[in-house]
Amino acid sequence: MVVHSQSAALDHCSLIKTCKPTTSVFKGIPVVDLRDTEAKTLIVKACEEYGFFKLVNHGVPMEFFTRLEAEALKFFNLPQSDKDKTGPPDPFGYGFKKIGSNGDVGWVEYLLLNTNPQITSLKSLTVFRENPEIFRSSAVNDYIQAVKRMTFEVVELMADGLKIEPRDALSRLLRDEKSDSCFRLNHYPPCPELQALGGRNLIGFGEHTDPQIISVLRSNNTSGLQICLRDKTWVSVPPDQTSFFINVGDALQVMTNGRLRSVRHRVLAESMRSRVSMIYFGGPPLSEKIAPLASLMAKGEESLYEEFTWWEYKTSAYKSRLGDYRLGLFEKKTGGAAGQ
């Protein structure tokens, strides 16, 4: 995804959406120290207010970050013909510009890998087979295993803070050998021609919520990530390459009956610097029924959502456009609606 002239660049991104510039850098991102004795309370508060927080003192070695990022950049800097050997995504594998199969595009190229050893993904295997000198499997596996362990701890602290019983009600879904989790490497190349767009920003990855239970993001120090606050204001999240950013997903919103809200977010392209992000998406087994947890429901409280399996929601989500409010199809029509 290398473009050598301004006219070619503008033609290359002609189908990609733009948006008005956002100058507001949000200084109020909740920060949670995983070793803080009050972490369980702080996690719940952040997820109730923003559906999003920054995690520090997380215990994942910085070496895992730098090694995987370096190898990812080696891959993304390969000739396009070499990268195309690991695509198109099915959904695993390499893709660029096209996000999903329903017309969404962005200034991004990516690798989507399976994280469940019980499920064989030919495209994931192809990535490693075609690029053995770049993607030593240990770099990917070391990172994913460390992030998984940290994520299990985070959701168990969340359960403690919410007084969910049993404590592993969330983590068991991610630990399950049939967990439908995945791992994504995103690369947003610099776009020096941004000034030709009349001051507007180029969308790297369009606004959306994540459908899974939880998303765990780490990026380099290039900005671009934005979240949408409750008042519909878009704000920029200051990058921090040493920390993780945790997103509440749609499934978790349902399991808490709307108490925790999935966060709408997007990524904007930068003019001079590339952005590399790595995201672990923690999902339940495909057959898992998603509904509000009984231990969270007050006496007489009604569910805001119809019960569904993760397979049903995932299938519905993949048929939608990126920015659609996908939970709307599963809200109960009586007894109130959760809204966006």
mmCIF file of C-alpha atoms in Angstrom:
data_model
loop_
_atom_site.group_PDB
_atom_site.id
_atom_site.type_symbol
_atom_site.label_atom_id
_atom_site.label_comp_id
_atom_site.label_asym_id
_atom_site.label_seq_id
_atom_site.Cartn_x
_atom_site.Cartn_y
_atom_site.Cartn_z
ATOM 1 C CA MET A 1 0.000 0.000 0.000
ATOM 2 C CA VAL A 2 2.590 2.498 -1.227
ATOM 3 C CA VAL A 3 1.561 5.530 -3.287
ATOM 4 C CA HIS A 4 4.147 7.698 -5.021
ATOM 5 C CA SER A 5 2.308 10.767 -6.311
ATOM 6 C CA GLN A 6 -0.319 13.157 -5.003
ATOM 7 C CA SER A 7 -2.719 12.525 -7.872
ATOM 8 C CA ALA A 8 -2.308 8.785 -7.496
ATOM 9 C CA ALA A 9 -2.844 9.055 -3.747
ATOM 10 C CA LEU A 10 -6.015 11.063 -4.123
ATOM 11 C CA ASP A 11 -7.313 8.584 -6.675
ATOM 12 C CA HIS A 12 -6.272 5.723 -4.400
ATOM 13 C CA CYS A 13 -8.324 7.084 -1.504
ATOM 14 C CA SER A 14 -11.225 8.513 -3.522
ATOM 15 C CA LEU A 15 -13.685 6.008 -2.047
ATOM 16 C CA ILE A 16 -12.484 6.473 1.528
ATOM 17 C CA LYS A 17 -14.563 8.721 3.749
ATOM 18 C CA THR A 18 -13.288 11.928 5.274
ATOM 19 C CA CYS A 19 -14.444 13.824 8.352
ATOM 20 C CA LYS A 20 -14.119 17.275 9.825
ATOM 21 C CA PRO A 21 -10.917 17.768 11.820
ATOM 22 C CA THR A 22 -11.109 17.170 15.554
ATOM 23 C CA THR A 23 -8.711 19.286 17.567
ATOM 24 C CA SER A 24 -9.857 18.092 20.981
ATOM 25 C CA VAL A 25 -7.322 15.808 22.683
ATOM 26 C CA PHE A 26 -9.096 14.136 25.566
ATOM 27 C CA LYS A 27 -7.172 14.462 28.824
ATOM 28 C CA GLY A 28 -9.757 12.547 30.833
ATOM 29 C CA ILE A 29 -9.079 8.984 29.667
ATOM 30 C CA PRO A 30 -9.425 6.810 32.796
ATOM 31 C CA VAL A 31 -6.122 5.179 33.763
ATOM 32 C CA VAL A 32 -6.140 1.934 35.740
ATOM 33 C CA ASP A 33 -3.051 0.437 37.391
ATOM 34 C CA LEU A 34 -3.588 -3.327 37.273
ATOM 35 C CA ARG A 35 -1.753 -3.683 40.619
ATOM 36 C CA ASP A 36 -3.828 -1.015 42.363
ATOM 37 C CA THR A 37 -5.856 -2.431 45.248
ATOM 38 C CA GLU A 38 -8.810 -0.411 43.917
ATOM 39 C CA ALA A 39 -8.420 -1.690 40.330
ATOM 40 C CA LYS A 40 -11.719 -3.586 40.359
ATOM 41 C CA THR A 41 -13.648 -0.452 41.303
ATOM 42 C CA LEU A 42 -11.772 1.765 38.850
ATOM 43 C CA ILE A 43 -12.314 -0.678 35.972
ATOM 44 C CA VAL A 44 -16.068 -0.770 36.511
ATOM 45 C CA LYS A 45 -16.307 3.016 36.873
ATOM 46 C CA ALA A 46 -14.359 3.555 33.634
ATOM 47 C CA CYS A 47 -16.451 1.019 31.737
ATOM 48 C CA GLU A 48 -19.707 2.519 33.004
ATOM 49 C CA GLU A 49 -18.710 6.063 32.049
ATOM 50 C CA TYR A 50 -16.689 5.541 28.873
ATOM 51 C CA GLY A 51 -16.609 1.847 27.937
ATOM 52 C CA PHE A 52 -12.883 2.444 27.643
ATOM 53 C CA PHE A 53 -9.756 2.879 29.770
ATOM 54 C CA LYS A 54 -5.971 2.830 29.661
ATOM 55 C CA LEU A 55 -4.255 -0.004 31.515
ATOM 56 C CA VAL A 56 -0.800 0.514 33.027
ATOM 57 C CA ASN A 57 1.510 -1.671 35.125
ATOM 58 C CA HIS A 58 0.043 -4.601 33.216
ATOM 59 C CA GLY A 59 2.970 -6.986 33.395
ATOM 60 C CA VAL A 60 3.357 -7.705 29.678
ATOM 61 C CA PRO A 61 7.064 -7.310 28.772
ATOM 62 C CA MET A 62 7.893 -4.342 26.544
ATOM 63 C CA GLU A 63 10.118 -6.696 24.573
ATOM 64 C CA PHE A 64 7.002 -8.488 23.321
ATOM 65 C CA PHE A 65 5.636 -5.160 22.012
ATOM 66 C CA THR A 66 8.773 -4.102 20.182
ATOM 67 C CA ARG A 67 9.551 -7.507 18.681
ATOM 68 C CA LEU A 68 6.086 -8.027 17.246
ATOM 69 C CA GLU A 69 5.802 -4.443 16.004
ATOM 70 C CA ALA A 70 9.168 -4.731 14.207
ATOM 71 C CA GLU A 71 8.142 -7.961 12.501
ATOM 72 C CA ALA A 72 4.745 -6.549 11.568
ATOM 73 C CA LEU A 73 6.417 -3.563 9.889
ATOM 74 C CA LYS A 74 8.733 -5.877 7.965
ATOM 75 C CA PHE A 75 5.667 -7.636 6.607
ATOM 76 C CA PHE A 76 3.737 -4.452 5.761
ATOM 77 C CA ASN A 77 6.808 -3.059 3.980
ATOM 78 C CA LEU A 78 7.004 -6.051 1.626
ATOM 79 C CA PRO A 79 6.069 -5.595 -2.044
ATOM 80 C CA GLN A 80 2.303 -5.639 -2.516
ATOM 81 C CA SER A 81 2.486 -8.830 -4.590
ATOM 82 C CA ASP A 82 4.137 -10.664 -1.693
ATOM 83 C CA LYS A 83 1.540 -9.486 0.819
ATOM 84 C CA ASP A 84 -1.278 -10.449 -1.512
ATOM 85 C CA LYS A 85 -0.171 -14.099 -1.283
ATOM 86 C CA THR A 86 -1.644 -14.158 2.239
ATOM 87 C CA GLY A 87 -5.005 -12.711 1.153
ATOM 88 C CA PRO A 88 -7.748 -12.022 0.496
ATOM 89 C CA PRO A 89 -9.087 -12.416 4.043
ATOM 90 C CA ASP A 90 -11.609 -15.197 4.684
ATOM 91 C CA PRO A 91 -11.897 -13.457 7.281
ATOM 92 C CA PHE A 92 -8.352 -14.442 8.350
ATOM 93 C CA GLY A 93 -5.367 -13.323 6.325
ATOM 94 C CA TYR A 94 -4.191 -10.084 4.714
ATOM 95 C CA GLY A 95 -6.430 -7.296 3.511
ATOM 96 C CA PHE A 96 -6.048 -3.654 2.523
ATOM 97 C CA LYS A 97 -8.516 -0.785 2.177
ATOM 98 C CA LYS A 98 -11.534 -3.083 2.097
ATOM 99 C CA ILE A 99 -13.042 -3.638 5.570
ATOM 100 C CA GLY A 100 -15.566 -6.470 5.532
ATOM 101 C CA SER A 101 -17.720 -7.352 2.544
ATOM 102 C CA ASN A 102 -20.353 -4.614 2.645
ATOM 103 C CA GLY A 103 -18.610 -1.660 1.063
ATOM 104 C CA ASP A 104 -16.600 -0.197 3.959
ATOM 105 C CA VAL A 105 -13.105 0.996 3.088
ATOM 106 C CA GLY A 106 -10.325 2.781 4.957
ATOM 107 C CA TRP A 107 -6.711 3.923 4.717
ATOM 108 C CA VAL A 108 -5.502 0.692 6.320
ATOM 109 C CA GLU A 109 -3.935 -2.666 5.630
ATOM 110 C CA TYR A 110 -4.132 -5.477 8.106
ATOM 111 C CA LEU A 111 -3.537 -9.070 9.108
ATOM 112 C CA LEU A 112 -6.282 -10.952 10.942
ATOM 113 C CA LEU A 113 -5.095 -14.094 12.702
ATOM 114 C CA ASN A 114 -6.894 -16.840 14.575
ATOM 115 C CA THR A 115 -5.906 -17.233 18.254
ATOM 116 C CA ASN A 116 -7.630 -20.533 18.966
ATOM 117 C CA PRO A 117 -5.299 -23.521 18.473
ATOM 118 C CA GLN A 118 -8.356 -25.778 18.227
ATOM 119 C CA ILE A 119 -9.435 -24.044 15.008
ATOM 120 C CA THR A 120 -7.196 -24.318 11.942
ATOM 121 C CA SER A 121 -7.075 -21.239 9.726
ATOM 122 C CA LEU A 122 -5.343 -21.907 6.420
ATOM 123 C CA LYS A 123 -4.837 -18.183 5.836
ATOM 124 C CA SER A 124 -3.183 -17.764 9.257
ATOM 125 C CA LEU A 125 -0.862 -20.654 8.453
ATOM 126 C CA THR A 126 -0.099 -19.128 5.064
ATOM 127 C CA VAL A 127 1.066 -15.892 6.712
ATOM 128 C CA PHE A 128 3.743 -17.789 8.622
ATOM 129 C CA ARG A 129 4.635 -20.156 5.778
ATOM 130 C CA GLU A 130 5.095 -17.354 3.238
ATOM 131 C CA ASN A 131 7.045 -15.143 5.664
ATOM 132 C CA PRO A 132 9.059 -17.427 7.961
ATOM 133 C CA GLU A 133 11.945 -14.950 8.200
ATOM 134 C CA ILE A 134 9.586 -12.221 9.399
ATOM 135 C CA PHE A 135 6.815 -13.846 11.411
ATOM 136 C CA ARG A 136 8.653 -16.214 13.671
ATOM 137 C CA SER A 137 5.667 -17.835 15.337
ATOM 138 C CA SER A 138 7.133 -17.172 18.789
ATOM 139 C CA ALA A 139 6.799 -13.393 18.340
ATOM 140 C CA VAL A 140 3.061 -13.684 17.718
ATOM 141 C CA ASN A 141 2.438 -16.482 20.211
ATOM 142 C CA ASP A 142 4.435 -14.902 23.041
ATOM 143 C CA TYR A 143 2.517 -11.654 22.672
ATOM 144 C CA ILE A 144 -0.923 -13.254 22.368
ATOM 145 C CA GLN A 145 -0.416 -15.606 25.326
ATOM 146 C CA ALA A 146 0.791 -12.780 27.558
ATOM 147 C CA VAL A 147 -2.105 -10.533 26.546
ATOM 148 C CA LYS A 148 -4.595 -13.346 27.095
ATOM 149 C CA ARG A 149 -3.361 -13.927 30.647
ATOM 150 C CA MET A 150 -3.609 -10.217 31.381
ATOM 151 C CA THR A 151 -7.099 -10.035 29.854
ATOM 152 C CA PHE A 152 -8.338 -12.915 32.010
ATOM 153 C CA GLU A 153 -7.137 -10.987 35.060
ATOM 154 C CA VAL A 154 -8.845 -7.797 33.883
ATOM 155 C CA VAL A 155 -12.248 -9.422 33.346
ATOM 156 C CA GLU A 156 -12.030 -11.237 36.679
ATOM 157 C CA LEU A 157 -11.345 -7.931 38.419
ATOM 158 C CA MET A 158 -14.285 -6.528 36.477
ATOM 159 C CA ALA A 159 -16.435 -9.384 37.766
ATOM 160 C CA ASP A 160 -15.269 -8.629 41.317
ATOM 161 C CA GLY A 161 -16.179 -4.967 40.896
ATOM 162 C CA LEU A 162 -19.611 -5.843 39.531
ATOM 163 C CA LYS A 163 -20.112 -8.568 42.167
ATOM 164 C CA ILE A 164 -20.696 -11.148 39.447
ATOM 165 C CA GLU A 165 -20.866 -14.734 40.634
ATOM 166 C CA PRO A 166 -19.071 -16.910 39.892
ATOM 167 C CA ARG A 167 -15.929 -14.789 39.488
ATOM 168 C CA ASP A 168 -14.963 -16.552 36.254
ATOM 169 C CA ALA A 169 -18.324 -15.963 34.553
ATOM 170 C CA LEU A 170 -16.559 -13.801 31.938
ATOM 171 C CA SER A 171 -13.035 -15.208 31.906
ATOM 172 C CA ARG A 172 -14.214 -18.794 31.380
ATOM 173 C CA LEU A 173 -15.677 -17.750 28.025
ATOM 174 C CA LEU A 174 -12.296 -16.423 26.902
ATOM 175 C CA ARG A 175 -10.382 -19.390 28.348
ATOM 176 C CA ASP A 176 -12.693 -21.913 26.694
ATOM 177 C CA GLU A 177 -10.918 -24.061 24.098
ATOM 178 C CA LYS A 178 -13.683 -23.100 21.667
ATOM 179 C CA SER A 179 -13.399 -19.363 22.378
ATOM 180 C CA ASP A 180 -13.996 -17.412 19.171
ATOM 181 C CA SER A 181 -11.205 -14.903 19.719
ATOM 182 C CA CYS A 182 -8.912 -13.340 17.136
ATOM 183 C CA PHE A 183 -5.896 -11.076 16.788
ATOM 184 C CA ARG A 184 -5.491 -8.185 14.382
ATOM 185 C CA LEU A 185 -2.456 -6.205 13.232
ATOM 186 C CA ASN A 186 -3.384 -2.891 11.610
ATOM 187 C CA HIS A 187 -1.035 -0.664 9.614
ATOM 188 C CA TYR A 188 -2.084 2.872 8.706
ATOM 189 C CA PRO A 189 0.504 4.213 6.217
ATOM 190 C CA PRO A 190 1.314 7.933 6.291
ATOM 191 C CA CYS A 191 -0.698 10.001 3.835
ATOM 192 C CA PRO A 192 1.325 13.166 3.002
ATOM 193 C CA GLU A 193 -1.385 14.304 0.571
ATOM 194 C CA LEU A 194 -3.862 15.003 3.391
ATOM 195 C CA GLN A 195 -3.531 18.760 2.879
ATOM 196 C CA ALA A 196 -5.095 18.302 -0.561
ATOM 197 C CA LEU A 197 -8.307 17.152 1.122
ATOM 198 C CA GLY A 198 -9.234 20.696 2.084
ATOM 199 C CA GLY A 199 -8.411 20.358 5.753
ATOM 200 C CA ARG A 200 -10.505 17.254 6.293
ATOM 201 C CA ASN A 201 -9.231 14.073 7.909
ATOM 202 C CA LEU A 202 -8.976 10.795 6.023
ATOM 203 C CA ILE A 203 -10.634 7.837 7.730
ATOM 204 C CA GLY A 204 -8.199 5.020 8.448
ATOM 205 C CA PHE A 205 -10.797 2.756 10.066
ATOM 206 C CA GLY A 206 -14.385 3.956 10.241
ATOM 207 C CA GLU A 207 -16.452 4.426 13.378
ATOM 208 C CA HIS A 208 -17.785 1.243 14.961
ATOM 209 C CA THR A 209 -18.161 -0.728 18.146
ATOM 210 C CA ASP A 210 -16.472 -4.093 18.633
ATOM 211 C CA PRO A 211 -18.937 -7.006 18.748
ATOM 212 C CA GLN A 212 -16.950 -9.250 21.106
ATOM 213 C CA ILE A 213 -16.776 -9.214 24.924
ATOM 214 C CA ILE A 214 -13.590 -7.176 25.224
ATOM 215 C CA SER A 215 -10.876 -5.689 22.996
ATOM 216 C CA VAL A 216 -7.300 -5.084 24.096
ATOM 217 C CA LEU A 217 -5.372 -2.592 21.958
ATOM 218 C CA ARG A 218 -1.743 -1.577 21.912
ATOM 219 C CA SER A 219 -0.251 0.816 19.328
ATOM 220 C CA ASN A 220 2.940 2.670 18.576
ATOM 221 C CA ASN A 221 3.239 6.343 19.505
ATOM 222 C CA THR A 222 1.412 7.643 16.432
ATOM 223 C CA SER A 223 -1.919 9.306 17.145
ATOM 224 C CA GLY A 224 -5.140 8.628 15.261
ATOM 225 C CA LEU A 225 -7.410 6.748 17.672
ATOM 226 C CA GLN A 226 -10.600 8.585 18.621
ATOM 227 C CA ILE A 227 -13.546 7.651 20.814
ATOM 228 C CA CYS A 228 -17.060 9.033 20.862
ATOM 229 C CA LEU A 229 -18.235 10.365 24.221
ATOM 230 C CA ARG A 230 -21.802 10.091 25.515
ATOM 231 C CA ASP A 231 -22.578 13.590 24.200
ATOM 232 C CA LYS A 232 -21.596 12.379 20.672
ATOM 233 C CA THR A 233 -18.361 14.398 20.725
ATOM 234 C CA TRP A 234 -15.365 12.792 19.052
ATOM 235 C CA VAL A 235 -12.110 13.181 20.977
ATOM 236 C CA SER A 236 -8.558 12.070 20.252
ATOM 237 C CA VAL A 237 -6.881 9.569 22.558
ATOM 238 C CA PRO A 238 -3.226 10.432 23.315
ATOM 239 C CA PRO A 239 -1.092 7.453 22.196
ATOM 240 C CA ASP A 240 1.012 5.520 24.693
ATOM 241 C CA GLN A 241 3.089 2.675 23.300
ATOM 242 C CA THR A 242 3.809 1.242 26.756
ATOM 243 C CA SER A 243 0.168 0.760 27.777
ATOM 244 C CA PHE A 244 -2.987 -1.014 26.680
ATOM 245 C CA PHE A 245 -6.360 0.499 25.855
ATOM 246 C CA ILE A 246 -9.336 -1.648 26.820
ATOM 247 C CA ASN A 247 -12.682 -1.474 24.978
ATOM 248 C CA VAL A 248 -16.017 -2.825 26.185
ATOM 249 C CA GLY A 249 -17.603 -4.865 23.392
ATOM 250 C CA ASP A 250 -21.248 -5.316 22.403
ATOM 251 C CA ALA A 251 -21.497 -8.774 23.995
ATOM 252 C CA LEU A 252 -20.367 -7.387 27.346
ATOM 253 C CA GLN A 253 -22.917 -4.579 27.066
ATOM 254 C CA VAL A 254 -25.645 -7.207 26.748
ATOM 255 C CA MET A 255 -24.249 -9.397 29.529
ATOM 256 C CA THR A 256 -24.369 -6.413 31.908
ATOM 257 C CA ASN A 257 -27.818 -5.365 30.604
ATOM 258 C CA GLY A 258 -26.468 -2.044 29.399
ATOM 259 C CA ARG A 259 -24.633 -1.130 32.601
ATOM 260 C CA LEU A 260 -21.329 -1.251 30.725
ATOM 261 C CA ARG A 261 -21.511 0.281 27.250
ATOM 262 C CA SER A 262 -19.504 -0.626 24.176
ATOM 263 C CA VAL A 263 -17.487 2.344 22.985
ATOM 264 C CA ARG A 264 -17.788 3.765 19.463
ATOM 265 C CA HIS A 265 -14.327 4.481 18.076
ATOM 266 C CA ARG A 266 -12.438 5.162 14.850
ATOM 267 C CA VAL A 267 -8.926 5.796 13.531
ATOM 268 C CA LEU A 268 -7.824 8.747 11.389
ATOM 269 C CA ALA A 269 -4.869 8.693 9.014
ATOM 270 C CA GLU A 270 -1.721 10.682 9.800
ATOM 271 C CA SER A 271 0.126 12.726 7.182
ATOM 272 C CA MET A 272 3.727 11.923 8.120
ATOM 273 C CA ARG A 273 3.870 8.902 10.425
ATOM 274 C CA SER A 274 2.571 5.368 10.123
ATOM 275 C CA ARG A 275 0.449 3.892 12.877
ATOM 276 C CA VAL A 276 0.742 0.243 13.877
ATOM 277 C CA SER A 277 -1.775 -1.284 16.251
ATOM 278 C CA MET A 278 -2.293 -4.794 17.572
ATOM 279 C CA ILE A 279 -5.647 -5.848 18.988
ATOM 280 C CA TYR A 280 -6.771 -8.972 20.798
ATOM 281 C CA PHE A 281 -10.526 -9.480 20.485
ATOM 282 C CA GLY A 282 -11.829 -11.736 23.239
ATOM 283 C CA GLY A 283 -14.954 -13.576 22.119
ATOM 284 C CA PRO A 284 -17.047 -16.424 23.557
ATOM 285 C CA PRO A 285 -17.618 -19.828 21.926
ATOM 286 C CA LEU A 286 -19.918 -19.624 18.909
ATOM 287 C CA SER A 287 -22.656 -21.620 20.671
ATOM 288 C CA GLU A 288 -22.608 -19.473 23.821
ATOM 289 C CA LYS A 289 -25.926 -17.840 24.654
ATOM 290 C CA ILE A 290 -25.522 -14.106 25.269
ATOM 291 C CA ALA A 291 -27.924 -12.605 27.789
ATOM 292 C CA PRO A 292 -27.729 -10.466 30.948
ATOM 293 C CA LEU A 293 -26.000 -12.329 33.791
ATOM 294 C CA ALA A 294 -28.468 -13.379 36.471
ATOM 295 C CA SER A 295 -26.218 -12.189 39.305
ATOM 296 C CA LEU A 296 -26.305 -8.654 37.898
ATOM 297 C CA MET A 297 -30.059 -8.376 37.533
ATOM 298 C CA ALA A 298 -31.993 -6.598 40.274
ATOM 299 C CA LYS A 299 -35.243 -8.128 41.495
ATOM 300 C CA GLY A 300 -37.893 -7.443 38.871
ATOM 301 C CA GLU A 301 -35.391 -6.013 36.369
ATOM 302 C CA GLU A 302 -36.124 -6.955 32.776
ATOM 303 C CA SER A 303 -33.581 -7.717 30.110
ATOM 304 C CA LEU A 304 -33.159 -4.984 27.519
ATOM 305 C CA TYR A 305 -32.170 -7.584 24.928
ATOM 306 C CA GLU A 306 -33.446 -10.734 23.321
ATOM 307 C CA GLU A 307 -31.250 -13.748 24.054
ATOM 308 C CA PHE A 308 -29.012 -14.794 21.172
ATOM 309 C CA THR A 309 -25.995 -16.983 20.548
ATOM 310 C CA TRP A 310 -22.629 -15.449 19.748
ATOM 311 C CA TRP A 311 -22.863 -17.102 16.315
ATOM 312 C CA GLU A 312 -26.169 -15.339 15.642
ATOM 313 C CA TYR A 313 -24.811 -11.947 16.660
ATOM 314 C CA LYS A 314 -21.527 -12.379 14.837
ATOM 315 C CA THR A 315 -23.349 -13.427 11.668
ATOM 316 C CA SER A 316 -25.655 -10.420 11.915
ATOM 317 C CA ALA A 317 -22.744 -8.056 12.595
ATOM 318 C CA TYR A 318 -20.803 -9.261 9.566
ATOM 319 C CA LYS A 319 -23.810 -8.588 7.350
ATOM 320 C CA SER A 320 -24.024 -4.976 8.518
ATOM 321 C CA ARG A 321 -22.069 -1.858 7.657
ATOM 322 C CA LEU A 322 -19.232 -0.905 9.972
ATOM 323 C CA GLY A 323 -20.990 2.083 11.534
ATOM 324 C CA ASP A 324 -24.414 0.470 12.022
ATOM 325 C CA TYR A 325 -25.915 0.168 15.484
ATOM 326 C CA ARG A 326 -25.878 -3.611 15.409
ATOM 327 C CA LEU A 327 -27.378 -4.262 18.819
ATOM 328 C CA GLY A 328 -30.578 -2.535 17.713
ATOM 329 C CA LEU A 329 -31.769 -5.725 16.028
ATOM 330 C CA PHE A 330 -31.573 -7.551 19.354
ATOM 331 C CA GLU A 331 -33.161 -4.994 21.662
ATOM 332 C CA LYS A 332 -36.501 -5.899 23.145
ATOM 333 C CA LYS A 333 -39.262 -3.777 21.703
ATOM 334 C CA THR A 334 -41.073 -3.597 25.025
ATOM 335 C CA GLY A 335 -39.841 -2.589 28.444
ATOM 336 C CA GLY A 336 -37.560 0.109 27.073
ATOM 337 C CA ALA A 337 -34.642 0.145 24.693
ATOM 338 C CA ALA A 338 -30.963 0.505 25.379
ATOM 339 C CA GLY A 339 -30.416 3.005 22.557
ATOM 340 C CA GLN A 340 -27.105 3.860 21.041
#
